Coordinates of C-alpha atoms in Angstrom, one line a residue:
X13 CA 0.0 0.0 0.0
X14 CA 1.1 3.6 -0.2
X15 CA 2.4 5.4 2.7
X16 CA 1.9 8.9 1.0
X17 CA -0.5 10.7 -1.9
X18 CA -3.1 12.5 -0.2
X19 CA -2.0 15.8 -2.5
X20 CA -1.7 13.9 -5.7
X21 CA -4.8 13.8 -8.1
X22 CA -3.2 10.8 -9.8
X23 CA -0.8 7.6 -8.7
X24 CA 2.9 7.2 -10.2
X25 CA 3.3 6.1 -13.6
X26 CA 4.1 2.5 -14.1
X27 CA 8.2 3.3 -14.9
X28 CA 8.5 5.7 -11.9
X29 CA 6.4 2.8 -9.8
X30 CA 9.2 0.5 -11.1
X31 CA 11.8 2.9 -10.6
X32 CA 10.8 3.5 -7.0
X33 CA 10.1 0.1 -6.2
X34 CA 13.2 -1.4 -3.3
X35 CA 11.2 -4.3 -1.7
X36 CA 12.6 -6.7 -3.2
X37 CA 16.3 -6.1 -2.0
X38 CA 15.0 -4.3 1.4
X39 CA 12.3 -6.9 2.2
X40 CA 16.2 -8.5 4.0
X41 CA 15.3 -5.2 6.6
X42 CA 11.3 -6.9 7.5
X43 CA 12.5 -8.3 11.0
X44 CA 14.4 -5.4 11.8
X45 CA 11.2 -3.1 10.8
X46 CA 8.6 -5.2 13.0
X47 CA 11.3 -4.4 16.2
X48 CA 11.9 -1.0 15.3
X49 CA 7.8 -0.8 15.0
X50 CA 7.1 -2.9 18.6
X51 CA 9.6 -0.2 19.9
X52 CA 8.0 2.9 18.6
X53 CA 4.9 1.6 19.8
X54 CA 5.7 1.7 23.2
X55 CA 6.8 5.2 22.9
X56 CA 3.5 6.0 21.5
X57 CA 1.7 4.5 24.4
X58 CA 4.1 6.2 26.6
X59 CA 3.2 9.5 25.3
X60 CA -1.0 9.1 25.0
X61 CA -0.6 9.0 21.3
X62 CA -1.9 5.5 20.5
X63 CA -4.2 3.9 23.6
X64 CA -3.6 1.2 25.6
X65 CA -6.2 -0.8 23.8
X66 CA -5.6 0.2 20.7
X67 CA -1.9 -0.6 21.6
X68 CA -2.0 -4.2 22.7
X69 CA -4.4 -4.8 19.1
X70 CA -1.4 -3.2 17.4
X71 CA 1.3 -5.3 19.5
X72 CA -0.5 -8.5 18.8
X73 CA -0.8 -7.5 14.9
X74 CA 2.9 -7.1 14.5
X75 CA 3.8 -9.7 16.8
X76 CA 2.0 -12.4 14.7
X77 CA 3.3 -10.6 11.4
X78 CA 6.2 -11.1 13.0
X79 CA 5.8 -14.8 13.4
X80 CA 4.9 -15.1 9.7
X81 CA 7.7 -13.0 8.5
X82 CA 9.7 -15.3 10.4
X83 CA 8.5 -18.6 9.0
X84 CA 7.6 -17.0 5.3
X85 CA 3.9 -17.2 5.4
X86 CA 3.9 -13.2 4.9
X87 CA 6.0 -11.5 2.8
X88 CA 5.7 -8.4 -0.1
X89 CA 3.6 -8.9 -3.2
X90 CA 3.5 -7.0 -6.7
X91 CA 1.8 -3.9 -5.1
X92 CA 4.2 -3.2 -2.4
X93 CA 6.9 -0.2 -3.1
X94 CA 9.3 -1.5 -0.1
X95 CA 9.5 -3.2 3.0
X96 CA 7.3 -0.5 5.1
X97 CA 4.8 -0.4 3.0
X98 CA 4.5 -4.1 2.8
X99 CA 4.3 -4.5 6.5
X100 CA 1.7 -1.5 7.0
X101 CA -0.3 -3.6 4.6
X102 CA 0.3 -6.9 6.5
X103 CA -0.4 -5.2 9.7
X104 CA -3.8 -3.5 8.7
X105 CA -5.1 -6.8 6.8
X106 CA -4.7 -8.3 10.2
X107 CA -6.2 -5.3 12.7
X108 CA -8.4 -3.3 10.4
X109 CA -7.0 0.5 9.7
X110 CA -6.1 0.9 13.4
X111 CA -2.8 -0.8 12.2
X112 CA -2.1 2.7 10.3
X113 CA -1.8 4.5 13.6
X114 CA 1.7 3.0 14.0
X115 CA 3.3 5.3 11.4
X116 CA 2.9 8.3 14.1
X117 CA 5.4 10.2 14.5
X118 CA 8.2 8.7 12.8
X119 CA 9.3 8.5 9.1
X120 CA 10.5 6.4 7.0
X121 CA 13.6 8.5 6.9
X122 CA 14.5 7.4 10.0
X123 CA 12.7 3.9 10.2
X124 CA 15.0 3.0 7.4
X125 CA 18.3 4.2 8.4
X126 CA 17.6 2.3 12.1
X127 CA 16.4 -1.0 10.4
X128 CA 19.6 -0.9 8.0
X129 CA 21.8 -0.2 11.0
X130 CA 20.1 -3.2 12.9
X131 CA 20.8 -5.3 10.4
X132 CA 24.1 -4.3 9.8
X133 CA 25.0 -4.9 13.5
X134 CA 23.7 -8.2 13.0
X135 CA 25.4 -9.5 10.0
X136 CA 29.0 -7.6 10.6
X137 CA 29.0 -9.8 13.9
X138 CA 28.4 -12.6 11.6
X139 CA 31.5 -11.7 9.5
X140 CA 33.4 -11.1 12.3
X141 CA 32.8 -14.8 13.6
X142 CA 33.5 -16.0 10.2
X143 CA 37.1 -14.5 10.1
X144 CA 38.0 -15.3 13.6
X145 CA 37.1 -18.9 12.3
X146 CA 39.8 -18.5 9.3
X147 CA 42.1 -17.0 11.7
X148 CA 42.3 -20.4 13.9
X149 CA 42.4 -22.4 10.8
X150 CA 45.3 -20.4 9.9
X151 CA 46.8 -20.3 13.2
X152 CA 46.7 -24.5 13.2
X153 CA 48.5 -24.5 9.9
X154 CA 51.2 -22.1 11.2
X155 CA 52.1 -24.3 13.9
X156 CA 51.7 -27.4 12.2
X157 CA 54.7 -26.1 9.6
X158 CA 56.3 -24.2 11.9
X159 CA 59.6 -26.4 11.4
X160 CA 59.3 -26.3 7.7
X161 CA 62.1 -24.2 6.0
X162 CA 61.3 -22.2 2.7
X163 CA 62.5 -19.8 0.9
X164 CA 60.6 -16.4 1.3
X165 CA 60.1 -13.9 -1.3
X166 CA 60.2 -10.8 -2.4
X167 CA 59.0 -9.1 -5.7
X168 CA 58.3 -12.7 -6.2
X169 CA 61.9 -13.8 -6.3
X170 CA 63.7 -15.8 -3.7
X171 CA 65.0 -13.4 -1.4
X172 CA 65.9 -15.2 2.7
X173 CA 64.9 -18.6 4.5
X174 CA 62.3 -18.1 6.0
X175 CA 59.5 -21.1 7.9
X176 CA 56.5 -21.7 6.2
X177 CA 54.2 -21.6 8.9
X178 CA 55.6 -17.4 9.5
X179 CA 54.8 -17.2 5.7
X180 CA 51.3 -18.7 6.5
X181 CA 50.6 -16.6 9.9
X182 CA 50.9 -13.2 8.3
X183 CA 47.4 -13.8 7.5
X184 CA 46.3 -13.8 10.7
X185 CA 47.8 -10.9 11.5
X186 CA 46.0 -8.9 9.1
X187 CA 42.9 -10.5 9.3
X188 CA 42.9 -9.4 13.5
X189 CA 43.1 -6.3 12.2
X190 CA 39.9 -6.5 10.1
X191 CA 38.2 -7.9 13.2
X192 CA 39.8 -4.8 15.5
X193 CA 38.0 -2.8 12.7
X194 CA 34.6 -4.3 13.5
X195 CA 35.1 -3.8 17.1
X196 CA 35.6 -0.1 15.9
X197 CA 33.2 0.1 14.0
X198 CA 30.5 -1.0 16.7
X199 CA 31.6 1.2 19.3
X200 CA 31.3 4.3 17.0
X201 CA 28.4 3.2 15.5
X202 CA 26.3 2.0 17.6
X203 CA 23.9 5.6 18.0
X204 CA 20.3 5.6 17.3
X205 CA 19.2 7.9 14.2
X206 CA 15.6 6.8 15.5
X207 CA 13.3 9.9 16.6
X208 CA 14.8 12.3 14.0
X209 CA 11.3 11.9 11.7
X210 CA 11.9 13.3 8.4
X211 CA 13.9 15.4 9.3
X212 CA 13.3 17.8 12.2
X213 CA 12.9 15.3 15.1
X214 CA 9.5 14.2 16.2
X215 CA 7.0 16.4 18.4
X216 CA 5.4 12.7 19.2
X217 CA 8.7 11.0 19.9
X218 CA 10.3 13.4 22.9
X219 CA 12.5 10.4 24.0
X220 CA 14.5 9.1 21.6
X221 CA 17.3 7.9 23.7
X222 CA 14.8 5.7 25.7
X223 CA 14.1 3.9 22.0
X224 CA 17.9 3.8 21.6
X225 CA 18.3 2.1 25.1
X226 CA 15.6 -0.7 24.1
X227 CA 16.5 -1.4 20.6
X228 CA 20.5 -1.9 21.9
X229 CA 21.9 0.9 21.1
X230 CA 24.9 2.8 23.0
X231 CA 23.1 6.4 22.6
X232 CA 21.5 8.5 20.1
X233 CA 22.5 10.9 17.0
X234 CA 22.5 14.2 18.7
X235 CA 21.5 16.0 14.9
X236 CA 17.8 14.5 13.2
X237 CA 20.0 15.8 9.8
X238 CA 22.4 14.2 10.2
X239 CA 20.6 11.0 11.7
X240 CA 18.3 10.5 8.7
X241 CA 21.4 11.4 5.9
X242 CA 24.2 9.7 7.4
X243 CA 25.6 6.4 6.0
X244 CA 29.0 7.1 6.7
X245 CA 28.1 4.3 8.9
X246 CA 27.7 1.9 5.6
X247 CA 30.7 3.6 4.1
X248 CA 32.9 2.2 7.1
X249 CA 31.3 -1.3 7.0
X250 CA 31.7 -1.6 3.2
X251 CA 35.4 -0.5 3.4
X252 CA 36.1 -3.3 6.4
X253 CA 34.5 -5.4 3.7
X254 CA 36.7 -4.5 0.7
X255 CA 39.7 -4.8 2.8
X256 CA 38.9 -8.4 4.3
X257 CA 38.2 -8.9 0.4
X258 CA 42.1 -7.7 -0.6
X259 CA 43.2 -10.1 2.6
X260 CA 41.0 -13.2 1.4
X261 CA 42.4 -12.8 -2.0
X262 CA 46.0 -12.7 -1.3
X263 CA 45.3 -15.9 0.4
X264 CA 43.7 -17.1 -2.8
X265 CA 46.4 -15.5 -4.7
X266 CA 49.2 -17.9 -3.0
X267 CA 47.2 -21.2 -2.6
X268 CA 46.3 -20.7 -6.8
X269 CA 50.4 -20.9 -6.8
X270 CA 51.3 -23.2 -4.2
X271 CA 48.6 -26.0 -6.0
X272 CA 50.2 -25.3 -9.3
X273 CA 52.7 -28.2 -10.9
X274 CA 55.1 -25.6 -10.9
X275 CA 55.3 -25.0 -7.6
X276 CA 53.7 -28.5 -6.1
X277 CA 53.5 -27.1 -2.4
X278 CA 49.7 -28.0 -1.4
X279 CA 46.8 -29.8 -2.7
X280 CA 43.9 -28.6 -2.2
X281 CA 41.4 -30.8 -0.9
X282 CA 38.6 -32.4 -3.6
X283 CA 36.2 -31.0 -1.6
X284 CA 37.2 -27.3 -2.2
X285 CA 38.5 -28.0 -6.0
X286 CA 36.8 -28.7 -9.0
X287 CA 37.5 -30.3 -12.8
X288 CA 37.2 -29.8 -16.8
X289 CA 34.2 -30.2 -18.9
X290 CA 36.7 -31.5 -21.0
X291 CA 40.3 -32.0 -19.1
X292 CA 39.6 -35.5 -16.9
X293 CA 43.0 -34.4 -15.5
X294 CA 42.2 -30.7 -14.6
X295 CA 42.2 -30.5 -10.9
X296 CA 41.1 -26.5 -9.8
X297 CA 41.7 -24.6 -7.2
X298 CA 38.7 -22.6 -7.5
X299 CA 37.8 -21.7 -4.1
X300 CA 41.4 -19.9 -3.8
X301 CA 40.2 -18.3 -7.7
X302 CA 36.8 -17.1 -6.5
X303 CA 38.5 -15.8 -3.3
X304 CA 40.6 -13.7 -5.8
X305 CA 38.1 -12.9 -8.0
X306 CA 35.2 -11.7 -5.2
X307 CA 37.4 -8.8 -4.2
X308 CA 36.5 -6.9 -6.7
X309 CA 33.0 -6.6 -6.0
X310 CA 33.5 -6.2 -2.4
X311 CA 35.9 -2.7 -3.4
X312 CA 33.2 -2.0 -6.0
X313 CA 30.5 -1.7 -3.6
X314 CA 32.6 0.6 -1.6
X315 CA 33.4 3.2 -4.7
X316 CA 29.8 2.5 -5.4
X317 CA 28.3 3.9 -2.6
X318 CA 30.8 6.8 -2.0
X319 CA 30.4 7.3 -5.6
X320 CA 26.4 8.1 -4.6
X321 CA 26.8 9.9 -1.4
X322 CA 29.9 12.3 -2.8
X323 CA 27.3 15.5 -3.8
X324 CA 24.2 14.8 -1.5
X325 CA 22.5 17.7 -0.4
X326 CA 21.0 18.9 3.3
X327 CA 18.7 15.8 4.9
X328 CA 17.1 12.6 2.8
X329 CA 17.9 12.1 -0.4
X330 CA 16.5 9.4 -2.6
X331 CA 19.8 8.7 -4.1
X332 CA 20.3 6.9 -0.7
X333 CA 17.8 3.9 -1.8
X334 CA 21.2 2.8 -3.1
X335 CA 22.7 2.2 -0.5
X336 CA 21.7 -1.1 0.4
X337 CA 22.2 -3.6 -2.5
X338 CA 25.9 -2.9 -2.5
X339 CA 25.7 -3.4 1.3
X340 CA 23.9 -6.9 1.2
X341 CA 25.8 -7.3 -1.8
X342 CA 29.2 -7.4 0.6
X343 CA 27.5 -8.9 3.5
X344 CA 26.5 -11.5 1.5
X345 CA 29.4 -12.5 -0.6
X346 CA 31.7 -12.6 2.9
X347 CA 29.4 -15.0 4.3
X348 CA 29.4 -17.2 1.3
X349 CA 33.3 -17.2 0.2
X350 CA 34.7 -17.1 4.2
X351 CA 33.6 -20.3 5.3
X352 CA 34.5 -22.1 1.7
X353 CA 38.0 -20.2 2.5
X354 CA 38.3 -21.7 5.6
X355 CA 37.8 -25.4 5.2
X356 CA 39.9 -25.5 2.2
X357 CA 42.7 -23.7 4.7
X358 CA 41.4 -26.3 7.1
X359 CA 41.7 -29.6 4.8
X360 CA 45.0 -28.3 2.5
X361 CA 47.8 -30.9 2.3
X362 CA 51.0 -29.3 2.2
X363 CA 54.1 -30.5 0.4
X364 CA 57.2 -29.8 3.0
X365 CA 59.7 -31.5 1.0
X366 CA 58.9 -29.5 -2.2
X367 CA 58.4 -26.4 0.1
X368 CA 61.9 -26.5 1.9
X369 CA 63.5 -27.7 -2.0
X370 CA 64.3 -24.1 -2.9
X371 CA 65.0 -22.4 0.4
X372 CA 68.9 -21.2 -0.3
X373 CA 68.4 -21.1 -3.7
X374 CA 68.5 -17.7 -5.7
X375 CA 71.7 -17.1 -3.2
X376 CA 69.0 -16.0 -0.7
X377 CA 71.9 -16.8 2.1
X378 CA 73.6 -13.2 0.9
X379 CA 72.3 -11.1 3.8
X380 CA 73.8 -13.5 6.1
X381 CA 77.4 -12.7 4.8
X382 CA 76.4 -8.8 4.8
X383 CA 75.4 -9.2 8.4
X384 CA 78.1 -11.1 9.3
X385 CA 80.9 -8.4 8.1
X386 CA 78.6 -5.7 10.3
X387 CA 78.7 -7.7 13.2
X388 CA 82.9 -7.4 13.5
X389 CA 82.4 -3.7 12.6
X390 CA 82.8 -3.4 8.7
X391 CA 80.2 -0.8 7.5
X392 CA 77.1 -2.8 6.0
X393 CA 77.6 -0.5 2.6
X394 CA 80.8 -2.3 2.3
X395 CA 79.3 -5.6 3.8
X396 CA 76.6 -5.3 1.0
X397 CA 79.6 -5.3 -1.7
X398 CA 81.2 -7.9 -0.6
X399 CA 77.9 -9.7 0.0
X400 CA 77.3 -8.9 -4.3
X401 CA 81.1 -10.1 -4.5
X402 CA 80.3 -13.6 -3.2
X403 CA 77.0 -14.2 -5.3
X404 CA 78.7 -12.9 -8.7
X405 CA 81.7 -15.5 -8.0
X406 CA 79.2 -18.1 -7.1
X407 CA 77.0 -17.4 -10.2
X408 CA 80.6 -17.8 -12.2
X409 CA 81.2 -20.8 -10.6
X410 CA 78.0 -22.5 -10.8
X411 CA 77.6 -22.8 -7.1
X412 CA 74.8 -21.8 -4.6
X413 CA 76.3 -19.8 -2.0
X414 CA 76.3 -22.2 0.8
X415 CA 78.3 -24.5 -1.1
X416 CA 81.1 -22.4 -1.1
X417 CA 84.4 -23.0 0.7
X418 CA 86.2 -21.3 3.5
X419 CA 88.7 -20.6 1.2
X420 CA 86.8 -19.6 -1.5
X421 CA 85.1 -17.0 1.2
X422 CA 88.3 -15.5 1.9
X423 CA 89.6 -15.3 -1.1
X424 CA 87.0 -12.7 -2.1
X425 CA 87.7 -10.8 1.1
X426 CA 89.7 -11.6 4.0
X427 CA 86.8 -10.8 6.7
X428 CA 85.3 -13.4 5.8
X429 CA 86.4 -16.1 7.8
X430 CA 85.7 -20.6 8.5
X431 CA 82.9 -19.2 11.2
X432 CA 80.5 -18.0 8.6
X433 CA 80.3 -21.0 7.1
X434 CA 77.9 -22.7 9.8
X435 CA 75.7 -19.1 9.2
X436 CA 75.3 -19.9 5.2
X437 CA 72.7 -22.8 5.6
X438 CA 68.7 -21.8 5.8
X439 CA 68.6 -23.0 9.4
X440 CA 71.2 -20.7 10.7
X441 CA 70.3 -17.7 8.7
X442 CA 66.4 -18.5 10.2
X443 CA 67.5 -19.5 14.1
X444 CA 69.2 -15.8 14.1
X445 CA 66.5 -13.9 13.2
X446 CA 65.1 -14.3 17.2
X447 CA 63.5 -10.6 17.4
X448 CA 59.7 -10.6 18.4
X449 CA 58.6 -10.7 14.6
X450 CA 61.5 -12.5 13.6
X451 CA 61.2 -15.8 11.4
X452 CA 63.3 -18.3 14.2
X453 CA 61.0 -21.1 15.9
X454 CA 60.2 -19.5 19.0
X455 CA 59.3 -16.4 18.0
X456 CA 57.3 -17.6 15.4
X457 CA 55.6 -20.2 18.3
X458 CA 55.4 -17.1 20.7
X459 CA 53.5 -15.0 17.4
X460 CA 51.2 -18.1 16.8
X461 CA 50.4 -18.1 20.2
X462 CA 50.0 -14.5 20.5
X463 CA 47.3 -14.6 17.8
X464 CA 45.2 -17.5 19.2
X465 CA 45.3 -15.6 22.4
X466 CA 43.5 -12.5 20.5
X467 CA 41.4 -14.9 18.3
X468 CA 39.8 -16.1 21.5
X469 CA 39.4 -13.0 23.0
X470 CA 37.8 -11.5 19.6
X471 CA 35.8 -14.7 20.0
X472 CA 35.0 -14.0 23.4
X473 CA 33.3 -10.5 22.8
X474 CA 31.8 -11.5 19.2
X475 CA 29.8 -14.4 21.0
X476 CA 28.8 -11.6 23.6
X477 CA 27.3 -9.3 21.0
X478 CA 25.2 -11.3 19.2
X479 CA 24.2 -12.6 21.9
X480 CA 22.9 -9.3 23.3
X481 CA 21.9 -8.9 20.1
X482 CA 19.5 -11.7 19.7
X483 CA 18.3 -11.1 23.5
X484 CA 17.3 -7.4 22.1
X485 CA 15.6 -9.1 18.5
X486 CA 12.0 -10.1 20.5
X487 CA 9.9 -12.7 18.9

């Protein structure tokens, strides 16, 4: 039904009915609207606006819309513009036009903007509990291979020894830091933009904050222009999205290598791989692809919506009608490519042998010898020559670096003496890297345990949330 047209002396014309038509992409807001609605209707009673009779016909009318909304008895038909009009409708078929009196008061300015932040709450918890799942996943892996020499790169040539299972944790570390930006997120977020109206703020809705309090909010927007225009709120949560996107698809960037024949370092389970219409032999990694390939979408929804809210004028704005596709777009592309992401983490064989083949070569042992010479005072700058001396008469001579001879060393300078030779093997070169982010054994046990430790604790206060979150949803 329409919530509006008293002054027109005709309806919309079929294209701008079609044009203005959302439901079926905000009908995803229909729990979050019945809440907001039970909510504002206790305010209403509060103030003498709606009676207490009429009130408890209106509770039980959303109440058991809500039911049906719930199981999928009720939902939007061909009439319906979006998901407030559709409920309106759903509410007076049930109580008769008393249902109507609901829409007191507020405005679908700021029922909108409350119902998209509700759900976003929601389903950005969700996420969160989906990476902090990838994060353990990753974390087991680490320490499973945390013996495992290979060679590390740069540029994506060999550059110094380094363990596997450091290579493998950097993803945690940067996927703790997308969860620290949902725990940001929430706290700044979490103000109610209901009460605002249109607009102006509501002469029927003089306690906004006492909404905010029920609904689970931390406090309200203290400007109604700001309340109903904002979505700097969805801007934020879009670029958290983008950004776990870039993380998931360097992951999928290295597993695509590492289950090539080329490099042979993993298989990727069958489970998480697929085959060739035409190539029996074809064996794809195309969770790992898709991980890669979804990234773009997640950034495109972010320059989408910035794209729309760049020249927005004063309050509302229907331009802001797009900002939720792109937004359940994300949302819903996260949840369906993390937990694919994670069991292929979870069931991927890896090839240590292969891994550890290649760790000195490249002559990746040539910032030992430079660090070496520094260590009994010779300036690195002349380290680093003597360093590019060693390789160039290895390269001559056909020879890695750690195959050369304590001879051979000093014959190229006379620093360079029998004790480097234990250094010029990948396990020295990785046992003396022992700093806190270094690549040796224990610090890379001490960093593995680090990041469990903040993977529970992320854990910890995710399960918390939603929690709260479904003790606030009331069915």
């Amino acid at each position: 039904m329409a919530l509006w047209g008293g002054r027109f002396s005709e309806g919309p014309s079929a294209a701008l009915a079609a044009l203005s038509r959302s439901v079926e992409f905000d009908w995803r807001l229909a729990p979050y609207d019945i809440e907001v609605n039970l909510t504002h209707l206790d305010s209403l009673l509060a103030t003498g606006v709606i009676t207490a009779g009429n009130g408890e016909v209106i509770r039980a009318g959303l109440k058991a819309l809500q039911v049906e909304i719930s199981n999928g008895t009720f939902t939007y038909n061909e009439e319906d513009e979006d998901v407030h009009s559709a409920i309106e409708r759903g509410l007076i078929s049930k109580i008769g036009t008393i249902g109507s009196s609901i829409r007191a008061g507020r405005s679908r300015n700021d029922l909108v903007v409350t119902d998209f932040k509700l759900y976003l709450i929601d389903h950005i918890l969700s996420v969160a509990n989906e990476v902090v799942k990838l994060i353990a996943q990753i974390n087991l892996k680490s320490q499973e291979l945390s013996k495992t020499i290979a060679p590390g790169f740069t540029h994506l040539q060999h550059a110094q020894p380094i363990l596997f299972g450091h290579e493998l944790a950097k993803h945690s570390q940067s996927l703790l830091r997308d969860v620290d930006r949902i725990a940001d997120w929430l706290e700044r977020n979490s103000k109610s933009p209901f009460g605002a109206g249109a607009l102006a703020g509501s002469a029927l809705q003089p306690t906004p904050e006492k909404s905010a309090e029920v609904l689970g909010f931390l406090g309200v927007l203290e400007n109604s222009i700001d309340a109903v225009s904002d979505r700097d709120f969805v801007a934020e949560a879009l670029f958290i999205f983008a950004m776990i996107g870039v993380h998931l698809s360097r992951i999928g960037e290295e597993f695509t290598l590492w289950s090539s024949t080329e490099f042979n370092w993993v298989r990727v389970s069958d489970a998480y791989s697929t085959g060739s219409s035409i190539m029996p032999q074809k064996k794809n990694p195309d969770v790992a692809e898709l991980a890669r390939g979804k990234s773009g979408r997640l950034v495109g929804n972010l320059v989408s919506l910035l794209t729309t809210l760049k020249g927005l004028p004063f309050a509302y704005n229907r331009d802001l009608q797009e900002d939720k596709e792109p937004l359940f777009d994300s949302v819903e592309t996260l949840l369906t490519i993390l937990p694919a992401l994670t069991g292929m983490v979870a069931t991927a064989e890896f090839n240590e042998m292969e891994i550890s083949k290649g760790a000195s070569a490249g002559h990746s042992l040539a910032t030992e010898i430079a660090d070496y010479l520094a260590k009994k005072g010779v300036p690195f700058a002349t380290g680093h020559e003597v360093a590019g001396a060693c390789v160039k008469y290895a390269e001559s001579n056909k020879k890695e670096l750690s195959e050369l001879t304590a001879a051979e060393l000093n014959s190229i300078d006379q620093n360079l003496g029998a004790d480097l030779i234990p250094l010029l093997n990948p396990s020295g070169a990785i046992a003396s890297r022992t700093s806190i982010m270094g690549t040796s054994e224990e610090s890379l046990l001490d960093q593995i345990a680090h990041a469990s430790q903040r993977a529970n604790e992320a854990q910890a206060w995710i399960s918390n949330a939603q929690n709260s979150f479904s003790g606030m949803m009331r069915l």
